[in-house]
mmCIF file of C-alpha atoms in Angstrom:
data_model
loop_
_atom_site.group_PDB
_atom_site.id
_atom_site.type_symbol
_atom_site.label_atom_id
_atom_site.label_comp_id
_atom_site.label_asym_id
_atom_site.label_seq_id
_atom_site.Cartn_x
_atom_site.Cartn_y
_atom_site.Cartn_z
ATOM 1 C CA LYS A 720 88.208 87.316 109.773
ATOM 2 C CA PRO A 721 86.333 88.874 106.833
ATOM 3 C CA ALA A 722 86.048 86.381 103.997
ATOM 4 C CA ASP A 723 88.312 88.345 101.661
ATOM 5 C CA GLN A 724 91.150 88.185 104.200
ATOM 6 C CA ILE A 725 91.160 84.400 104.544
ATOM 7 C CA GLY A 726 93.689 82.326 102.590
ATOM 8 C CA GLN A 727 92.900 80.945 99.145
ATOM 9 C CA HIS A 728 92.848 77.282 100.184
ATOM 10 C CA THR A 729 90.733 77.920 103.298
ATOM 11 C CA LEU A 730 88.202 79.973 101.334
ATOM 12 C CA LEU A 731 87.624 77.211 98.793
ATOM 13 C CA VAL A 732 87.186 74.623 101.554
ATOM 14 C CA GLN A 733 84.722 76.814 103.454
ATOM 15 C CA ALA A 734 82.686 77.664 100.360
ATOM 16 C CA SER A 735 82.634 74.003 99.287
ATOM 17 C CA ASN A 736 81.397 72.951 102.745
ATOM 18 C CA GLN A 737 78.819 75.684 103.198
ATOM 19 C CA VAL A 738 77.403 76.148 99.676
ATOM 20 C CA ILE A 739 75.880 73.124 97.958
ATOM 21 C CA GLY A 740 77.290 72.574 94.470
ATOM 22 C CA PHE A 741 80.157 75.080 94.790
ATOM 23 C CA ALA A 742 82.918 72.455 94.724
ATOM 24 C CA GLU A 743 81.555 70.898 91.520
ATOM 25 C CA GLN A 744 81.106 74.309 89.901
ATOM 26 C CA ILE A 745 84.645 75.425 90.714
ATOM 27 C CA GLN A 746 86.049 72.135 89.398
ATOM 28 C CA LYS A 747 84.254 72.730 86.093
ATOM 29 C CA LEU A 748 85.718 76.243 85.993
ATOM 30 C CA LYS A 749 89.213 74.873 86.675
ATOM 31 C CA VAL A 750 88.956 72.369 83.820
ATOM 32 C CA ASN A 751 87.553 74.974 81.405
ATOM 33 C CA LEU A 752 90.242 77.551 82.176
ATOM 34 C CA SER A 753 92.980 74.931 81.887
ATOM 35 C CA ILE A 754 91.956 73.591 78.475
ATOM 36 C CA SER A 755 91.498 77.160 77.185
ATOM 37 C CA GLY A 756 95.129 77.899 78.033
ATOM 38 C CA ARG A 757 94.641 80.095 81.095
ATOM 39 C CA THR A 758 97.187 79.883 83.901
ATOM 40 C CA HIS A 759 96.676 78.294 87.308
ATOM 41 C CA SER A 760 97.190 81.753 88.791
ATOM 42 C CA THR A 761 94.124 82.976 86.877
ATOM 43 C CA PHE A 762 92.071 80.115 88.286
ATOM 44 C CA GLN A 763 93.295 80.898 91.806
ATOM 45 C CA ASN A 764 92.296 84.559 91.474
ATOM 46 C CA TYR A 765 88.859 83.799 90.062
ATOM 47 C CA SER A 766 88.037 80.913 92.407
ATOM 48 C CA ARG A 767 89.044 82.874 95.508
ATOM 49 C CA LEU A 768 86.825 85.838 94.649
ATOM 50 C CA LEU A 769 83.926 83.580 93.650
ATOM 51 C CA ALA A 770 84.298 81.772 96.987
ATOM 52 C CA VAL A 771 84.093 85.118 98.811
ATOM 53 C CA MET A 772 80.873 85.895 96.929
ATOM 54 C CA ALA A 773 79.400 82.435 97.603
ATOM 55 C CA LEU A 774 80.114 82.774 101.330
ATOM 56 C CA HIS A 775 78.682 86.291 101.372
ATOM 57 C CA PHE A 776 75.319 85.194 99.918
ATOM 58 C CA LYS A 777 75.397 81.537 101.091
ATOM 59 C CA CYS A 778 74.514 80.390 97.583
ATOM 60 C CA LEU A 779 76.117 79.782 94.196
ATOM 61 C CA PRO A 780 77.121 82.966 92.356
ATOM 62 C CA THR A 781 75.164 81.716 89.339
ATOM 63 C CA ASP A 782 71.964 81.695 91.423
ATOM 64 C CA LEU A 783 72.175 85.429 92.124
ATOM 65 C CA THR A 784 69.960 87.988 90.428
ATOM 66 C CA GLU A 785 71.324 90.918 88.491
ATOM 67 C CA THR A 786 70.288 93.243 91.324
ATOM 68 C CA GLN A 787 72.135 91.153 93.906
ATOM 69 C CA ILE A 788 75.301 91.121 91.793
ATOM 70 C CA ASN A 789 75.158 94.872 91.207
ATOM 71 C CA ASP A 790 74.621 95.485 94.928
ATOM 72 C CA TYR A 791 77.608 93.265 95.708
ATOM 73 C CA LEU A 792 79.851 95.049 93.187
ATOM 74 C CA TYR A 793 78.784 98.383 94.682
ATOM 75 C CA TYR A 794 79.568 96.980 98.127
ATOM 76 C CA LEU A 795 83.085 96.089 96.928
ATOM 77 C CA GLN A 796 83.611 99.628 95.646
ATOM 78 C CA GLN A 797 82.518 101.143 98.950
ATOM 79 C CA GLN A 798 84.636 98.887 101.128
ATOM 80 C CA HIS A 799 87.519 100.841 102.624
ATOM 81 C CA ASN A 800 89.659 97.711 102.990
ATOM 82 C CA THR A 801 89.096 96.449 99.461
ATOM 83 C CA PRO A 802 92.666 95.970 98.149
ATOM 84 C CA SER A 803 92.272 97.838 94.849
ATOM 85 C CA GLU A 804 90.197 98.140 91.717
ATOM 86 C CA THR A 805 91.938 94.928 90.605
ATOM 87 C CA TYR A 806 89.820 93.061 93.190
ATOM 88 C CA PHE A 807 86.648 94.546 91.640
ATOM 89 C CA LYS A 808 87.846 93.806 88.094
ATOM 90 C CA HIS A 809 88.794 90.179 88.766
ATOM 91 C CA THR A 810 85.439 89.557 90.468
ATOM 92 C CA ILE A 811 83.734 90.542 87.212
ATOM 93 C CA TYR A 812 86.161 88.458 85.137
ATOM 94 C CA GLY A 813 85.553 85.482 87.420
ATOM 95 C CA LEU A 814 81.787 85.819 87.070
ATOM 96 C CA ARG A 815 82.050 86.044 83.288
ATOM 97 C CA ALA A 816 84.158 82.877 83.173
ATOM 98 C CA LEU A 817 81.734 81.038 85.471
ATOM 99 C CA PHE A 818 78.687 82.113 83.444
ATOM 100 C CA LYS A 819 80.396 80.861 80.299
ATOM 101 C CA VAL A 820 81.087 77.478 81.907
ATOM 102 C CA GLU A 821 77.449 77.186 83.007
ATOM 103 C CA ASN A 822 76.140 78.426 79.623
ATOM 104 C CA ILE A 823 74.354 81.361 81.218
ATOM 105 C CA SER A 824 73.376 83.941 78.611
ATOM 106 C CA SER A 825 74.673 87.481 78.938
ATOM 107 C CA ASP A 826 71.050 88.556 78.492
ATOM 108 C CA HIS A 827 70.262 87.017 81.877
ATOM 109 C CA ILE A 828 73.025 88.816 83.787
ATOM 110 C CA LYS A 829 74.488 92.020 82.381
ATOM 111 C CA LEU A 830 77.847 92.622 84.007
ATOM 112 C CA PRO A 831 79.323 96.129 83.778
ATOM 113 C CA LYS A 832 81.863 96.822 81.064
ATOM 114 C CA LEU A 833 85.310 97.644 82.377
ATOM 115 C CA LYS A 834 87.017 100.697 80.978
ATOM 116 C CA ARG A 835 90.758 100.550 80.487
ATOM 117 C CA SER A 836 92.496 102.778 82.996
ATOM 118 C CA ASN A 837 94.302 105.822 81.620
ATOM 119 C CA LYS A 838 96.480 106.151 84.703
ATOM 120 C CA LEU A 839 100.213 106.239 84.168
ATOM 121 C CA PRO A 840 102.263 103.855 86.309
ATOM 122 C CA VAL A 841 104.271 104.951 89.332
ATOM 123 C CA VAL A 842 108.005 104.678 88.617
ATOM 124 C CA LEU A 843 110.954 104.928 90.984
ATOM 125 C CA SER A 844 114.097 106.891 90.183
ATOM 126 C CA LYS A 845 117.447 105.115 90.072
ATOM 127 C CA SER A 846 118.479 106.646 93.397
ATOM 128 C CA GLU A 847 115.226 105.433 94.966
ATOM 129 C CA MET A 848 115.855 101.944 93.589
ATOM 130 C CA LYS A 849 119.338 101.901 95.139
ATOM 131 C CA ARG A 850 117.850 102.824 98.522
ATOM 132 C CA LEU A 851 115.138 100.203 98.158
ATOM 133 C CA LEU A 852 117.635 97.447 97.306
ATOM 134 C CA LEU A 853 119.656 98.238 100.427
ATOM 135 C CA ALA A 854 116.684 98.659 102.765
ATOM 136 C CA PRO A 855 115.715 95.076 103.799
ATOM 137 C CA ASP A 856 117.403 93.474 106.788
ATOM 138 C CA LEU A 857 116.939 89.974 105.338
ATOM 139 C CA LEU A 858 119.096 88.792 102.442
ATOM 140 C CA LYS A 859 116.057 86.954 101.093
ATOM 141 C CA HIS A 860 114.129 90.201 100.712
ATOM 142 C CA ARG A 861 117.062 92.028 99.090
ATOM 143 C CA ILE A 862 117.361 89.262 96.496
ATOM 144 C CA LEU A 863 113.581 89.273 95.983
ATOM 145 C CA ILE A 864 113.584 93.018 95.230
ATOM 146 C CA GLY A 865 116.627 92.586 92.999
ATOM 147 C CA LEU A 866 114.871 89.881 90.992
ATOM 148 C CA LEU A 867 111.577 91.789 90.664
ATOM 149 C CA TYR A 868 113.376 94.915 89.423
ATOM 150 C CA GLY A 869 116.349 93.344 87.656
ATOM 151 C CA CYS A 870 114.202 90.936 85.598
ATOM 152 C CA GLY A 871 110.886 92.825 85.430
ATOM 153 C CA LEU A 872 108.916 89.960 86.948
ATOM 154 C CA ARG A 873 105.292 89.899 87.986
ATOM 155 C CA CYS A 874 104.649 88.877 91.587
ATOM 156 C CA PHE A 875 103.507 85.342 90.731
ATOM 157 C CA GLU A 876 106.434 84.898 88.326
ATOM 158 C CA ALA A 877 108.925 85.695 91.092
ATOM 159 C CA ARG A 878 107.151 83.285 93.439
ATOM 160 C CA ASN A 879 107.281 80.564 90.772
ATOM 161 C CA VAL A 880 111.041 80.747 90.148
ATOM 162 C CA GLN A 881 112.720 77.409 90.816
ATOM 163 C CA LEU A 882 116.426 76.806 91.204
ATOM 164 C CA SER A 883 116.424 74.938 87.878
ATOM 165 C CA ASP A 884 115.218 78.121 86.117
ATOM 166 C CA LEU A 885 118.474 79.960 86.898
ATOM 167 C CA ASP A 886 121.124 79.679 84.181
ATOM 168 C CA PHE A 887 124.193 81.433 85.549
ATOM 169 C CA GLU A 888 126.447 80.404 82.649
ATOM 170 C CA ARG A 889 124.173 82.027 80.075
ATOM 171 C CA ALA A 890 123.199 84.814 82.527
ATOM 172 C CA ALA A 891 119.529 84.158 81.912
ATOM 173 C CA LEU A 892 116.368 83.386 83.855
ATOM 174 C CA HIS A 893 113.744 81.055 82.393
ATOM 175 C CA VAL A 894 110.352 82.550 83.277
ATOM 176 C CA ARG A 895 107.939 79.638 83.020
ATOM 177 C CA GLN A 896 104.231 79.995 82.312
ATOM 178 C CA GLY A 897 103.959 83.748 82.711
ATOM 179 C CA LYS A 898 100.764 85.629 81.923
ATOM 180 C CA GLY A 899 98.967 83.940 79.053
ATOM 181 C CA ALA A 900 100.812 80.676 79.838
ATOM 182 C CA LYS A 901 103.861 81.889 77.907
ATOM 183 C CA ASP A 902 107.522 81.119 78.662
ATOM 184 C CA ARG A 903 110.302 83.642 78.103
ATOM 185 C CA TYR A 904 113.963 84.236 78.928
ATOM 186 C CA VAL A 905 115.213 87.434 80.554
ATOM 187 C CA PRO A 906 118.826 88.495 81.183
ATOM 188 C CA LEU A 907 120.340 88.117 84.641
ATOM 189 C CA SER A 908 122.644 90.906 85.794
ATOM 190 C CA GLN A 909 126.079 89.821 86.992
ATOM 191 C CA HIS A 910 125.380 91.832 90.165
ATOM 192 C CA LEU A 911 122.241 89.761 90.733
ATOM 193 C CA ILE A 912 124.030 86.497 89.921
ATOM 194 C CA ARG A 913 126.591 87.187 92.661
ATOM 195 C CA GLY A 914 123.777 87.935 95.087
ATOM 196 C CA LEU A 915 121.829 84.838 94.063
ATOM 197 C CA LYS A 916 124.843 82.557 94.535
ATOM 198 C CA HIS A 917 125.453 83.976 98.003
ATOM 199 C CA TYR A 918 121.761 83.654 98.895
ATOM 200 C CA ILE A 919 121.549 80.045 97.668
ATOM 201 C CA GLN A 920 124.705 79.096 99.544
ATOM 202 C CA THR A 921 123.476 80.783 102.729
ATOM 203 C CA GLU A 922 119.752 79.961 102.764
ATOM 204 C CA LYS A 923 119.954 76.623 100.912
ATOM 205 C CA PRO A 924 116.526 76.712 99.233
ATOM 206 C CA LYS A 925 115.472 73.399 97.696
ATOM 207 C CA GLN A 926 112.848 73.540 94.948
ATOM 208 C CA TRP A 927 111.591 77.123 94.985
ATOM 209 C CA LEU A 928 114.047 80.016 95.010
ATOM 210 C CA PHE A 929 111.873 81.722 97.638
ATOM 211 C CA ASN A 930 110.436 79.134 99.986
ATOM 212 C CA GLY A 931 107.501 79.663 102.300
ATOM 213 C CA GLN A 932 109.220 79.496 105.657
ATOM 214 C CA PRO A 933 107.694 82.271 107.791
ATOM 215 C CA GLN A 934 109.958 85.075 108.916
ATOM 216 C CA ALA A 935 109.610 87.032 112.163
ATOM 217 C CA ASN A 936 109.113 90.763 112.105
ATOM 218 C CA ARG A 937 110.567 93.250 114.561
ATOM 219 C CA SER A 938 107.798 92.687 117.093
ATOM 220 C CA GLY A 939 108.654 88.980 117.142
ATOM 221 C CA THR A 940 105.377 87.858 115.571
ATOM 222 C CA SER A 941 105.182 85.613 112.538
ATOM 223 C CA VAL A 942 104.781 87.213 109.131
ATOM 224 C CA ARG A 943 102.602 85.718 106.412
ATOM 225 C CA GLY A 944 105.393 84.092 104.448
ATOM 226 C CA GLY A 945 104.300 80.637 103.377
ATOM 227 C CA ASP A 946 101.864 79.330 100.814
ATOM 228 C CA PHE A 947 100.381 75.873 101.244
ATOM 229 C CA ASP A 948 102.471 74.482 98.347
ATOM 230 C CA GLY A 949 105.783 75.602 99.827
ATOM 231 C CA ARG A 950 106.315 78.783 97.817
ATOM 232 C CA TYR A 951 106.624 82.250 99.270
ATOM 233 C CA SER A 952 103.089 83.628 99.466
ATOM 234 C CA GLN A 953 101.780 86.651 97.591
ATOM 235 C CA ARG A 954 101.099 88.424 100.875
ATOM 236 C CA GLY A 955 104.610 87.620 102.040
ATOM 237 C CA VAL A 956 106.051 89.297 98.937
ATOM 238 C CA GLN A 957 103.767 92.309 99.386
ATOM 239 C CA TRP A 958 104.755 92.626 103.043
ATOM 240 C CA ALA A 959 108.479 92.512 102.166
ATOM 241 C CA ILE A 960 108.099 95.316 99.596
ATOM 242 C CA THR A 961 105.963 97.456 101.909
ATOM 243 C CA GLN A 962 108.484 97.217 104.735
ATOM 244 C CA ALA A 963 111.410 98.003 102.423
ATOM 245 C CA VAL A 964 109.626 101.055 100.996
ATOM 246 C CA LYS A 965 109.008 102.411 104.494
ATOM 247 C CA LYS A 966 112.600 101.828 105.587
ATOM 248 C CA ALA A 967 113.947 103.447 102.399
ATOM 249 C CA GLY A 968 111.894 106.567 103.122
ATOM 250 C CA ILE A 969 110.090 106.436 99.761
ATOM 251 C CA THR A 970 106.808 108.369 99.813
ATOM 252 C CA LYS A 971 105.486 107.230 96.417
ATOM 253 C CA ASP A 972 102.607 104.741 96.265
ATOM 254 C CA VAL A 973 104.722 101.636 95.635
ATOM 255 C CA SER A 974 103.409 98.127 95.039
ATOM 256 C CA VAL A 975 105.140 94.942 93.896
ATOM 257 C CA HIS A 976 104.203 95.776 90.290
ATOM 258 C CA THR A 977 105.885 99.189 90.596
ATOM 259 C CA LEU A 978 109.248 97.416 90.299
ATOM 260 C CA ARG A 979 108.182 95.939 86.954
ATOM 261 C CA HIS A 980 107.098 99.385 85.726
ATOM 262 C CA THR A 981 110.434 100.797 86.903
ATOM 263 C CA TYR A 982 112.343 98.016 85.103
ATOM 264 C CA ALA A 983 110.673 98.815 81.775
ATOM 265 C CA THR A 984 111.025 102.582 82.158
ATOM 266 C CA HIS A 985 114.716 102.430 83.107
ATOM 267 C CA LEU A 986 115.477 100.139 80.145
ATOM 268 C CA LEU A 987 113.736 102.584 77.808
ATOM 269 C CA GLU A 988 115.623 105.534 79.301
ATOM 270 C CA ASP A 989 118.887 103.602 78.924
ATOM 271 C CA GLY A 990 118.267 103.248 75.175
ATOM 272 C CA LEU A 991 116.734 99.775 74.738
ATOM 273 C CA ASP A 992 114.149 99.647 71.942
ATOM 274 C CA ILE A 993 110.458 99.265 72.741
ATOM 275 C CA LEU A 994 110.032 95.957 70.841
ATOM 276 C CA THR A 995 112.753 94.236 72.864
ATOM 277 C CA ILE A 996 111.213 95.577 76.084
ATOM 278 C CA LYS A 997 107.855 94.161 74.964
ATOM 279 C CA ASP A 998 109.400 90.692 74.634
ATOM 280 C CA LEU A 999 111.238 90.952 77.959
ATOM 281 C CA LEU A 1000 108.014 91.889 79.729
ATOM 282 C CA GLY A 1001 106.070 89.107 78.023
ATOM 283 C CA HIS A 1002 103.428 91.463 76.660
ATOM 284 C CA GLN A 1003 101.130 90.075 73.993
ATOM 285 C CA SER A 1004 100.514 93.467 72.384
ATOM 286 C CA ILE A 1005 102.920 96.344 71.769
ATOM 287 C CA ASP A 1006 100.098 98.699 72.802
ATOM 288 C CA THR A 1007 100.535 97.544 76.401
ATOM 289 C CA THR A 1008 104.247 98.393 76.311
ATOM 290 C CA MET A 1009 103.739 101.786 74.662
ATOM 291 C CA ILE A 1010 102.553 103.285 77.953
ATOM 292 C CA TYR A 1011 106.183 103.510 79.073
ATOM 293 C CA LEU A 1012 106.860 105.997 76.284
ATOM 294 C CA HIS A 1013 104.695 108.426 78.266
ATOM 295 C CA VAL A 1014 106.718 107.857 81.439
ATOM 296 C CA ALA A 1015 110.334 107.598 80.287
ATOM 297 C CA GLN A 1016 112.521 110.705 80.273
ATOM 298 C CA SER A 1017 114.664 110.091 77.233
ATOM 299 C CA GLY A 1018 115.171 110.945 73.586
ATOM 300 C CA LYS A 1019 116.538 113.911 71.660
ATOM 301 C CA ASN A 1020 113.534 116.035 72.568
ATOM 302 C CA LYS A 1021 113.504 115.247 76.271
ATOM 303 C CA ALA A 1022 110.839 117.277 78.009
ATOM 304 C CA PHE A 1023 111.902 120.072 80.330
ATOM 305 C CA SER A 1024 110.363 122.843 82.404
ATOM 306 C CA PRO A 1025 110.467 126.474 81.205
ATOM 307 C CA LEU A 1026 111.819 127.336 84.657
ATOM 308 C CA ASP A 1027 115.063 125.627 83.611
ATOM 309 C CA THR A 1028 115.549 128.144 80.792
ATOM 310 C CA LEU A 1029 114.174 131.061 82.772
ATOM 311 C CA TYR A 1030 116.731 130.443 85.547
ATOM 312 C CA PRO A 1031 119.573 128.465 83.929
ATOM 313 C CA LEU A 1032 121.957 126.724 86.289
#
């Protein structure tokens, strides 16, 4: 398999075995990120992409020249199977963090500056969300989609939900160590609570709400469903969403994060104020939340097409 398609744990083992000093360097990065308040998920993202780079060149990323790094970043951009620009972005972030740990001056390696994307998020309509919630054959996947949309969770936050985080009496979910290592509470819908109780009674999960037991797809082959620590894997979540989108007949470019965008947009359209939505999403800055003002169709001066007045219904 190409290096970027191998699992996180396997990549780190391979890079540690094949590249002298990589294990020690990654351990230093882990300690530095931890004491600076970054999440374990951030370390996993950075270490995985740095391992891919180390295996590609068969040397430490810090031993590369500026030309080699630029060629590699260009290679990532040209790869047809590169997951997204997020892969490219996190490779640069990982390198910056590693250079800081090793006290490498920015004058030695000049990494490209990343421009903030001006793209508006893809958002599903309420009718599309209803179809998506009903699409999966497995109860586990229906509850997963309900939680991602109903609570506005990031992918890793949904994977990290433990049974002890569910407070049915207060109708709240405790989201632990979200982005920026921040905790928050989000409301649980009574519809979702009923579904969760049925799912827990039926599937009997133990620690994690979504465990990593592999599920079989329609061809009878095993689906990537388990992470090495027992949680449902990121690829397993992505696969579940992709299959549900296809079955629901939705043609929009939908990812796991689309459900979070849809959550925020629907709340705004339903009249919830932007500051409360910011807190529910766990955003550090209101500027990040303001993007949904450009997507939501609400307010006294709701936009319309002149065709609607030219040919009134």
